[in-house]
PDB file of C-alpha atoms in Angstrom:
ATOM      1  CA  MET Y   1      27.166 -14.647   5.044  1.00  0.00           C
ATOM      2  CA  ALA Y   2      26.826 -15.732   1.454  1.00  0.00           C
ATOM      3  CA  THR Y   3      27.001 -13.179  -1.323  1.00  0.00           C
ATOM      4  CA  GLU Y   4      25.565 -13.379  -4.800  1.00  0.00           C
ATOM      5  CA  GLU Y   5      26.331 -10.923  -7.566  1.00  0.00           C
ATOM      6  CA  GLY Y   6      23.484  -9.707  -9.821  1.00  0.00           C
ATOM      7  CA  GLN Y   7      24.029  -8.365 -13.340  1.00  0.00           C
ATOM      8  CA  ASN Y   8      24.542  -4.867 -11.896  1.00  0.00           C
ATOM      9  CA  GLY Y   9      27.137  -5.958  -9.370  1.00  0.00           C
ATOM     10  CA  GLU Y  10      25.162  -5.765  -6.111  1.00  0.00           C
ATOM     11  CA  LYS Y  11      25.708  -8.397  -3.441  1.00  0.00           C
ATOM     12  CA  ASN Y  12      22.054  -9.296  -3.498  1.00  0.00           C
ATOM     13  CA  VAL Y  13      21.855 -11.799  -0.671  1.00  0.00           C
ATOM     14  CA  ASP Y  14      23.651  -9.523   1.776  1.00  0.00           C
ATOM     15  CA  VAL Y  15      21.570  -6.388   1.405  1.00  0.00           C
ATOM     16  CA  LEU Y  16      18.210  -8.147   1.260  1.00  0.00           C
ATOM     17  CA  ASP Y  17      18.920 -10.323   4.275  1.00  0.00           C
ATOM     18  CA  SER Y  18      16.786  -9.297   7.254  1.00  0.00           C
ATOM     19  CA  ASN Y  19      19.918  -9.227   9.417  1.00  0.00           C
ATOM     20  CA  TYR Y  20      21.789  -6.843   7.149  1.00  0.00           C
ATOM     21  CA  PRO Y  21      22.808  -3.945   9.505  1.00  0.00           C
ATOM     22  CA  LEU Y  22      21.438  -1.113   7.357  1.00  0.00           C
ATOM     23  CA  LEU Y  23      18.169  -2.944   6.777  1.00  0.00           C
ATOM     24  CA  LYS Y  24      17.772  -3.641  10.510  1.00  0.00           C
ATOM     25  CA  LYS Y  25      18.391   0.033  11.309  1.00  0.00           C
ATOM     26  CA  PHE Y  26      15.870   1.043   8.642  1.00  0.00           C
ATOM     27  CA  ARG Y  27      13.198  -1.253  10.104  1.00  0.00           C
ATOM     28  CA  GLU Y  28      13.767   0.042  13.651  1.00  0.00           C
ATOM     29  CA  THR Y  29      13.974   3.747  12.747  1.00  0.00           C
ATOM     30  CA  CYS Y  30      11.201   3.970  10.129  1.00  0.00           C
ATOM     31  CA  PRO Y  31       8.718   1.111  10.631  1.00  0.00           C
ATOM     32  CA  GLY Y  32       6.073   2.718   8.422  1.00  0.00           C
ATOM     33  CA  THR Y  33       8.461   3.499   5.584  1.00  0.00           C
ATOM     34  CA  PHE Y  34       9.964   0.027   5.900  1.00  0.00           C
ATOM     35  CA  LYS Y  35       6.500  -1.496   5.423  1.00  0.00           C
ATOM     36  CA  HIS Y  36       5.864   0.774   2.444  1.00  0.00           C
ATOM     37  CA  SER Y  37       9.125  -0.438   0.901  1.00  0.00           C
ATOM     38  CA  GLN Y  38       8.179  -4.071   1.454  1.00  0.00           C
ATOM     39  CA  ASN Y  39       4.852  -3.468  -0.276  1.00  0.00           C
ATOM     40  CA  LEU Y  40       6.706  -1.798  -3.128  1.00  0.00           C
ATOM     41  CA  VAL Y  41       8.950  -4.832  -3.513  1.00  0.00           C
ATOM     42  CA  SER Y  42       5.859  -7.016  -3.965  1.00  0.00           C
ATOM     43  CA  LEU Y  43       4.554  -4.772  -6.746  1.00  0.00           C
ATOM     44  CA  ILE Y  44       7.939  -4.589  -8.444  1.00  0.00           C
ATOM     45  CA  GLU Y  45       8.609  -8.314  -8.391  1.00  0.00           C
ATOM     46  CA  GLY Y  46       5.718  -9.239 -10.680  1.00  0.00           C
ATOM     47  CA  ILE Y  47       6.672  -6.518 -13.160  1.00  0.00           C
ATOM     48  CA  SER Y  48      10.316  -7.612 -13.147  1.00  0.00           C
ATOM     49  CA  ILE Y  49       9.269 -11.146 -14.021  1.00  0.00           C
ATOM     50  CA  ALA Y  50       6.975  -9.922 -16.815  1.00  0.00           C
ATOM     51  CA  LEU Y  51       9.717  -7.746 -18.370  1.00  0.00           C
ATOM     52  CA  ASP Y  52      12.555 -10.205 -17.714  1.00  0.00           C
ATOM     53  CA  LEU Y  53      14.482  -7.717 -15.561  1.00  0.00           C
ATOM     54  CA  ASP Y  54      17.048  -8.536 -12.869  1.00  0.00           C
ATOM     55  CA  ILE Y  55      14.610  -9.382 -10.066  1.00  0.00           C
ATOM     56  CA  SER Y  56      17.103  -9.123  -7.193  1.00  0.00           C
ATOM     57  CA  PHE Y  57      18.374  -5.751  -8.418  1.00  0.00           C
ATOM     58  CA  MET Y  58      14.838  -4.410  -8.693  1.00  0.00           C
ATOM     59  CA  LYS Y  59      13.910  -5.704  -5.240  1.00  0.00           C
ATOM     60  CA  ILE Y  60      16.933  -3.924  -3.769  1.00  0.00           C
ATOM     61  CA  CYS Y  61      15.855  -0.690  -5.481  1.00  0.00           C
ATOM     62  CA  GLY Y  62      12.384  -1.043  -3.975  1.00  0.00           C
ATOM     63  CA  GLN Y  63      13.614  -1.949  -0.498  1.00  0.00           C
ATOM     64  CA  TYR Y  64      16.101   0.926  -0.220  1.00  0.00           C
ATOM     65  CA  HIS Y  65      14.562   3.699  -2.322  1.00  0.00           C
ATOM     66  CA  ASP Y  66      13.400   5.639   0.767  1.00  0.00           C
ATOM     67  CA  ILE Y  67      16.257   4.795   3.142  1.00  0.00           C
ATOM     68  CA  GLY Y  68      16.987   8.537   3.424  1.00  0.00           C
ATOM     69  CA  LYS Y  69      13.832   8.980   5.497  1.00  0.00           C
ATOM     70  CA  MET Y  70      15.807   7.578   8.431  1.00  0.00           C
ATOM     71  CA  VAL Y  71      17.291  11.068   8.890  1.00  0.00           C
ATOM     72  CA  ASN Y  72      13.888  12.658   9.720  1.00  0.00           C
ATOM     73  CA  PRO Y  73      11.389   9.774  10.093  1.00  0.00           C
ATOM     74  CA  LYS Y  74       8.687  11.685  11.975  1.00  0.00           C
ATOM     75  CA  TYR Y  75       8.148  14.089   9.068  1.00  0.00           C
ATOM     76  CA  PHE Y  76       6.698  11.320   6.907  1.00  0.00           C
ATOM     77  CA  THR Y  77       3.079  10.345   7.512  1.00  0.00           C
ATOM     78  CA  GLU Y  78       3.665   6.601   7.461  1.00  0.00           C
ATOM     79  CA  ASN Y  79       5.885   6.942  10.557  1.00  0.00           C
ATOM     80  CA  GLN Y  80       3.634   9.305  12.493  1.00  0.00           C
ATOM     81  CA  ILE Y  81       1.714   8.113  15.531  1.00  0.00           C
ATOM     82  CA  GLU Y  82      -1.998   8.905  15.371  1.00  0.00           C
ATOM     83  CA  ASP Y  83      -2.487  12.621  14.616  1.00  0.00           C
ATOM     84  CA  ASP Y  84       0.954  13.827  15.686  1.00  0.00           C
ATOM     85  CA  ASN Y  85       2.004  15.658  12.527  1.00  0.00           C
ATOM     86  CA  PRO Y  86       4.898  18.153  12.937  1.00  0.00           C
ATOM     87  CA  HIS Y  87       4.020  19.737   9.583  1.00  0.00           C
ATOM     88  CA  ASP Y  88       0.925  21.287  11.182  1.00  0.00           C
ATOM     89  CA  LYS Y  89       3.221  23.856  12.795  1.00  0.00           C
ATOM     90  CA  LEU Y  90       5.512  24.454   9.825  1.00  0.00           C
ATOM     91  CA  ASP Y  91       5.450  26.741   6.828  1.00  0.00           C
ATOM     92  CA  PRO Y  92       4.619  24.670   3.696  1.00  0.00           C
ATOM     93  CA  LEU Y  93       7.939  25.642   2.096  1.00  0.00           C
ATOM     94  CA  ILE Y  94       9.880  24.326   5.103  1.00  0.00           C
ATOM     95  CA  SER Y  95       7.845  21.120   4.982  1.00  0.00           C
ATOM     96  CA  TYR Y  96       8.616  20.793   1.272  1.00  0.00           C
ATOM     97  CA  GLN Y  97      12.339  21.117   1.970  1.00  0.00           C
ATOM     98  CA  LEU Y  98      12.230  18.496   4.716  1.00  0.00           C
ATOM     99  CA  ILE Y  99      10.276  16.060   2.559  1.00  0.00           C
ATOM    100  CA  THR Y 100      12.330  16.406  -0.613  1.00  0.00           C
ATOM    101  CA  ARG Y 101      15.719  16.116   1.078  1.00  0.00           C
ATOM    102  CA  HIS Y 102      15.123  12.407   1.695  1.00  0.00           C
ATOM    103  CA  VAL Y 103      16.307  11.737  -1.868  1.00  0.00           C
ATOM    104  CA  SER Y 104      19.745  13.278  -1.305  1.00  0.00           C
ATOM    105  CA  ASP Y 105      19.900  11.626   2.127  1.00  0.00           C
ATOM    106  CA  THR Y 106      19.217   8.287   0.417  1.00  0.00           C
ATOM    107  CA  ALA Y 107      22.127   8.884  -1.956  1.00  0.00           C
ATOM    108  CA  LEU Y 108      24.501   9.774   0.895  1.00  0.00           C
ATOM    109  CA  ILE Y 109      23.539   6.732   2.963  1.00  0.00           C
ATOM    110  CA  LEU Y 110      23.929   4.297   0.068  1.00  0.00           C
ATOM    111  CA  LEU Y 111      27.162   5.889  -1.148  1.00  0.00           C
ATOM    112  CA  ASN Y 112      28.689   5.040   2.226  1.00  0.00           C
ATOM    113  CA  ASP Y 113      27.905   1.345   1.752  1.00  0.00           C
ATOM    114  CA  LEU Y 114      30.083  -0.377  -0.844  1.00  0.00           C
ATOM    115  CA  ASN Y 115      27.429  -3.023  -1.515  1.00  0.00           C
ATOM    116  CA  PHE Y 116      25.394  -0.532  -3.553  1.00  0.00           C
ATOM    117  CA  SER Y 117      26.467   0.386  -7.078  1.00  0.00           C
ATOM    118  CA  ARG Y 118      26.375   3.893  -8.488  1.00  0.00           C
ATOM    119  CA  GLU Y 119      23.841   2.681 -11.045  1.00  0.00           C
ATOM    120  CA  LEU Y 120      21.451   1.525  -8.323  1.00  0.00           C
ATOM    121  CA  ILE Y 121      21.858   4.815  -6.448  1.00  0.00           C
ATOM    122  CA  ARG Y 122      21.171   6.769  -9.647  1.00  0.00           C
ATOM    123  CA  ILE Y 123      17.957   4.806 -10.241  1.00  0.00           C
ATOM    124  CA  VAL Y 124      16.546   5.176  -6.710  1.00  0.00           C
ATOM    125  CA  CYS Y 125      17.283   8.915  -6.790  1.00  0.00           C
ATOM    126  CA  GLN Y 126      15.049   9.281  -9.855  1.00  0.00           C
ATOM    127  CA  HIS Y 127      11.903   7.808  -8.325  1.00  0.00           C
ATOM    128  CA  HIS Y 128      10.297  11.215  -7.732  1.00  0.00           C
ATOM    129  CA  GLY Y 129      11.688  12.885 -10.840  1.00  0.00           C
ATOM    130  CA  ASN Y 130      10.911  16.592 -10.658  1.00  0.00           C
ATOM    131  CA  SER Y 131       7.301  16.017  -9.631  1.00  0.00           C
ATOM    132  CA  VAL Y 132       5.354  18.454  -7.492  1.00  0.00           C
ATOM    133  CA  VAL Y 133       4.904  17.862  -3.761  1.00  0.00           C
ATOM    134  CA  LYS Y 134       1.216  18.488  -4.289  1.00  0.00           C
ATOM    135  CA  TYR Y 135       0.013  18.497  -0.672  1.00  0.00           C
ATOM    136  CA  PHE Y 136       2.307  21.315   0.412  1.00  0.00           C
ATOM    137  CA  PHE Y 137       1.854  23.232  -2.832  1.00  0.00           C
ATOM    138  CA  ASP Y 138      -1.912  23.212  -2.229  1.00  0.00           C
ATOM    139  CA  LYS Y 139      -1.426  24.084   1.430  1.00  0.00           C
ATOM    140  CA  SER Y 140       0.732  27.074   0.504  1.00  0.00           C
ATOM    141  CA  GLY Y 141      -2.044  28.587  -1.597  1.00  0.00           C
ATOM    142  CA  GLY Y 142       0.561  29.521  -4.176  1.00  0.00           C
ATOM    143  CA  THR Y 143       0.208  29.532  -7.942  1.00  0.00           C
ATOM    144  CA  VAL Y 144       3.723  28.500  -9.083  1.00  0.00           C
ATOM    145  CA  GLU Y 145       4.073  24.721  -8.966  1.00  0.00           C
ATOM    146  CA  ASP Y 146       7.763  24.758  -9.869  1.00  0.00           C
ATOM    147  CA  VAL Y 147       8.639  26.139  -6.437  1.00  0.00           C
ATOM    148  CA  PHE Y 148       7.394  22.878  -4.922  1.00  0.00           C
ATOM    149  CA  ARG Y 149       9.000  20.441  -7.354  1.00  0.00           C
ATOM    150  CA  TYR Y 150      11.646  17.865  -6.440  1.00  0.00           C
ATOM    151  CA  LYS Y 151      15.035  18.994  -7.735  1.00  0.00           C
ATOM    152  CA  CYS Y 152      15.863  15.552  -9.092  1.00  0.00           C
ATOM    153  CA  GLU Y 153      16.514  13.895 -12.432  1.00  0.00           C
ATOM    154  CA  LYS Y 154      13.519  12.341 -14.164  1.00  0.00           C
ATOM    155  CA  PRO Y 155      13.601   8.572 -14.755  1.00  0.00           C
ATOM    156  CA  THR Y 156      15.988   7.747 -17.590  1.00  0.00           C
ATOM    157  CA  CYS Y 157      15.420   3.992 -17.789  1.00  0.00           C
ATOM    158  CA  VAL Y 158      12.637   1.446 -17.464  1.00  0.00           C
ATOM    159  CA  GLU Y 159      13.825   0.395 -13.996  1.00  0.00           C
ATOM    160  CA  ALA Y 160      13.518   3.937 -12.617  1.00  0.00           C
ATOM    161  CA  ALA Y 161      10.130   4.401 -14.305  1.00  0.00           C
ATOM    162  CA  ILE Y 162       8.830   1.214 -12.687  1.00  0.00           C
ATOM    163  CA  LEU Y 163      10.048   2.412  -9.294  1.00  0.00           C
ATOM    164  CA  MET Y 164       8.273   5.758  -9.749  1.00  0.00           C
ATOM    165  CA  ILE Y 165       5.003   4.214 -10.929  1.00  0.00           C
ATOM    166  CA  CYS Y 166       4.920   1.587  -8.173  1.00  0.00           C
ATOM    167  CA  ASP Y 167       5.835   4.105  -5.470  1.00  0.00           C
ATOM    168  CA  GLN Y 168       2.844   6.282  -6.324  1.00  0.00           C
ATOM    169  CA  ILE Y 169       0.475   3.362  -6.785  1.00  0.00           C
ATOM    170  CA  GLU Y 170       1.451   1.814  -3.440  1.00  0.00           C
ATOM    171  CA  ALA Y 171       0.774   5.116  -1.667  1.00  0.00           C
ATOM    172  CA  ARG Y 172      -2.616   5.560  -3.366  1.00  0.00           C
ATOM    173  CA  THR Y 173      -3.628   1.976  -2.657  1.00  0.00           C
ATOM    174  CA  ARG Y 174      -2.650   2.268   0.995  1.00  0.00           C
ATOM    175  CA  SER Y 175      -4.631   5.510   1.288  1.00  0.00           C
ATOM    176  CA  ALA Y 176      -7.726   3.924  -0.294  1.00  0.00           C
ATOM    177  CA  ILE Y 177      -7.599   0.989   2.107  1.00  0.00           C
ATOM    178  CA  GLN Y 178      -7.030   3.194   5.154  1.00  0.00           C
ATOM    179  CA  VAL Y 179     -10.170   5.213   4.476  1.00  0.00           C
ATOM    180  CA  GLY Y 180     -12.174   2.074   3.757  1.00  0.00           C
ATOM    181  CA  ARG Y 181     -12.621   2.413  -0.004  1.00  0.00           C
ATOM    182  CA  GLU Y 182     -12.558  -1.341  -0.619  1.00  0.00           C
ATOM    183  CA  LYS Y 183     -14.590  -0.927  -3.820  1.00  0.00           C
ATOM    184  CA  THR Y 184     -11.890   1.217  -5.404  1.00  0.00           C
ATOM    185  CA  ASN Y 185     -11.181   0.068  -8.950  1.00  0.00           C
ATOM    186  CA  PRO Y 186      -7.507  -1.046  -9.122  1.00  0.00           C
ATOM    187  CA  THR Y 187      -7.453  -0.458 -12.886  1.00  0.00           C
ATOM    188  CA  LYS Y 188      -8.467   3.161 -12.340  1.00  0.00           C
ATOM    189  CA  ILE Y 189      -5.653   3.683  -9.819  1.00  0.00           C
ATOM    190  CA  ILE Y 190      -3.148   2.322 -12.332  1.00  0.00           C
ATOM    191  CA  GLU Y 191      -4.458   4.277 -15.314  1.00  0.00           C
ATOM    192  CA  ASP Y 192      -4.817   7.545 -13.379  1.00  0.00           C
ATOM    193  CA  THR Y 193      -1.330   7.265 -11.916  1.00  0.00           C
ATOM    194  CA  ILE Y 194       0.417   6.527 -15.206  1.00  0.00           C
ATOM    195  CA  ASN Y 195      -1.581   9.129 -17.136  1.00  0.00           C
ATOM    196  CA  GLU Y 196      -0.731  11.820 -14.582  1.00  0.00           C
ATOM    197  CA  LEU Y 197       2.974  10.957 -14.736  1.00  0.00           C
ATOM    198  CA  LEU Y 198       2.861  11.078 -18.535  1.00  0.00           C
ATOM    199  CA  SER Y 199       0.998  14.398 -18.540  1.00  0.00           C
ATOM    200  CA  ASP Y 200       3.549  15.905 -16.158  1.00  0.00           C
ATOM    201  CA  GLY Y 201       6.413  14.765 -18.392  1.00  0.00           C
ATOM    202  CA  GLN Y 202       7.936  12.482 -15.769  1.00  0.00           C
ATOM    203  CA  LEU Y 203       8.401   9.585 -18.210  1.00  0.00           C
ATOM    204  CA  ASP Y 204       9.575  11.634 -21.202  1.00  0.00           C
ATOM    205  CA  ASP Y 205      13.177  10.402 -20.976  1.00  0.00           C
ATOM    206  CA  VAL Y 206      12.306   6.709 -20.766  1.00  0.00           C
ATOM    207  CA  VAL Y 207      12.481   4.535 -23.876  1.00  0.00           C
ATOM    208  CA  MET Y 208       9.765   1.919 -23.506  1.00  0.00           C
ATOM    209  CA  ARG Y 209       7.716  -0.182 -25.906  1.00  0.00           C
ATOM    210  CA  LEU Y 210       3.941   0.098 -25.646  1.00  0.00           C
ATOM    211  CA  GLY Y 211       3.861  -3.648 -25.121  1.00  0.00           C
ATOM    212  CA  ASP Y 212       6.095  -3.290 -22.055  1.00  0.00           C
ATOM    213  CA  LEU Y 213       3.873  -0.553 -20.652  1.00  0.00           C
ATOM    214  CA  GLN Y 214       0.891  -2.878 -21.004  1.00  0.00           C
ATOM    215  CA  LYS Y 215       2.817  -5.651 -19.241  1.00  0.00           C
ATOM    216  CA  ILE Y 216       3.476  -3.242 -16.369  1.00  0.00           C
ATOM    217  CA  LYS Y 217      -0.227  -2.405 -16.144  1.00  0.00           C
ATOM    218  CA  ASP Y 218      -1.243  -6.081 -16.269  1.00  0.00           C
ATOM    219  CA  ALA Y 219       1.223  -7.084 -13.549  1.00  0.00           C
ATOM    220  CA  LEU Y 220       0.077  -4.225 -11.310  1.00  0.00           C
ATOM    221  CA  ALA Y 221      -3.594  -5.019 -11.908  1.00  0.00           C
ATOM    222  CA  LYS Y 222      -3.030  -8.618 -10.841  1.00  0.00           C
ATOM    223  CA  GLU Y 223      -1.278  -7.549  -7.650  1.00  0.00           C
ATOM    224  CA  LEU Y 224      -3.808  -4.837  -6.742  1.00  0.00           C
ATOM    225  CA  GLU Y 225      -6.771  -7.111  -7.408  1.00  0.00           C
ATOM    226  CA  SER Y 226      -5.262  -9.509  -4.901  1.00  0.00           C
ATOM    227  CA  ILE Y 227      -4.769  -6.755  -2.317  1.00  0.00           C
ATOM    228  CA  PHE Y 228      -8.317  -5.371  -2.586  1.00  0.00           C
ATOM    229  CA  HIS Y 229      -9.873  -8.839  -2.790  1.00  0.00           C
ATOM    230  CA  LYS Y 230      -8.213  -9.857   0.471  1.00  0.00           C
ATOM    231  CA  ARG Y 231      -9.427  -6.661   2.098  1.00  0.00           C
ATOM    232  CA  VAL Y 232     -13.041  -7.219   0.985  1.00  0.00           C
ATOM    233  CA  ASP Y 233     -13.035 -10.837   2.131  1.00  0.00           C
ATOM    234  CA  TYR Y 234     -11.741  -9.773   5.537  1.00  0.00           C
ATOM    235  CA  SER Y 235     -14.474  -7.184   5.958  1.00  0.00           C
ATOM    236  CA  LYS Y 236     -17.185  -9.649   4.971  1.00  0.00           C
ATOM    237  CA  ALA Y 237     -15.848 -12.184   7.418  1.00  0.00           C
ATOM    238  CA  LYS Y 238     -16.110  -9.670  10.257  1.00  0.00           C
ATOM    239  CA  GLU Y 239     -19.688  -8.750   9.292  1.00  0.00           C
ATOM    240  CA  GLU Y 240     -20.741 -12.399   9.097  1.00  0.00           C
ATOM    241  CA  LYS Y 241     -19.230 -13.051  12.495  1.00  0.00           C
ATOM    242  CA  LYS Y 242     -21.226 -10.187  14.026  1.00  0.00           C
ATOM    243  CA  GLU Y 243     -24.454 -11.440  12.474  1.00  0.00           C
ATOM    244  CA  LYS Y 244     -23.911 -14.911  13.942  1.00  0.00           C
TER     245      LYS Y 244
END
């Protein structure tokens, strides 16, 4: 199998190849998370081009950022079948612990594969920062958000910030489509997501020019417009078929 070194030292062709052992195991164990990661790669690629980043490196970050979910796949909604949610029977604090541990599990899995650099592992482990696991905080009825925060480092570079922003936007977009909100404004999703991350201090340690932030927004808007446009066209096609 051919290998190709990126500027950060990863053997890009190997780990992105569909036959790469870890990637195959990821796809089989966590089909929903695997799909989420593929969607994330699509969002990241356009941004990487706009900012002249190492595209292969960024795609690897997107593809493997949630690999730790392989340890407990059924505890993540994207891998759950219908309404079978094990969190319904768990204390919110236990659920929080199960959810947040996927970051450390990701680090352990990637550390055991020599094709992933320490720099890449550091970046993927920052994609949640110390954000609040809002769903389980709300479910707990508590008043202290810090109890339900990830115990991780905030993004310290543009690459990690992009991963964090795209991860949240992909999840929100997927949710909007699943509930049939085809008329959702992509620009609003982008602005709301970034503003919330800024307000929560998640991007405080990232040095970024305002022009680069606008490039990120523009690249995301282009990708999301395409996603929602395809969804609307599909719905209209079904309605027209019924009318005929």
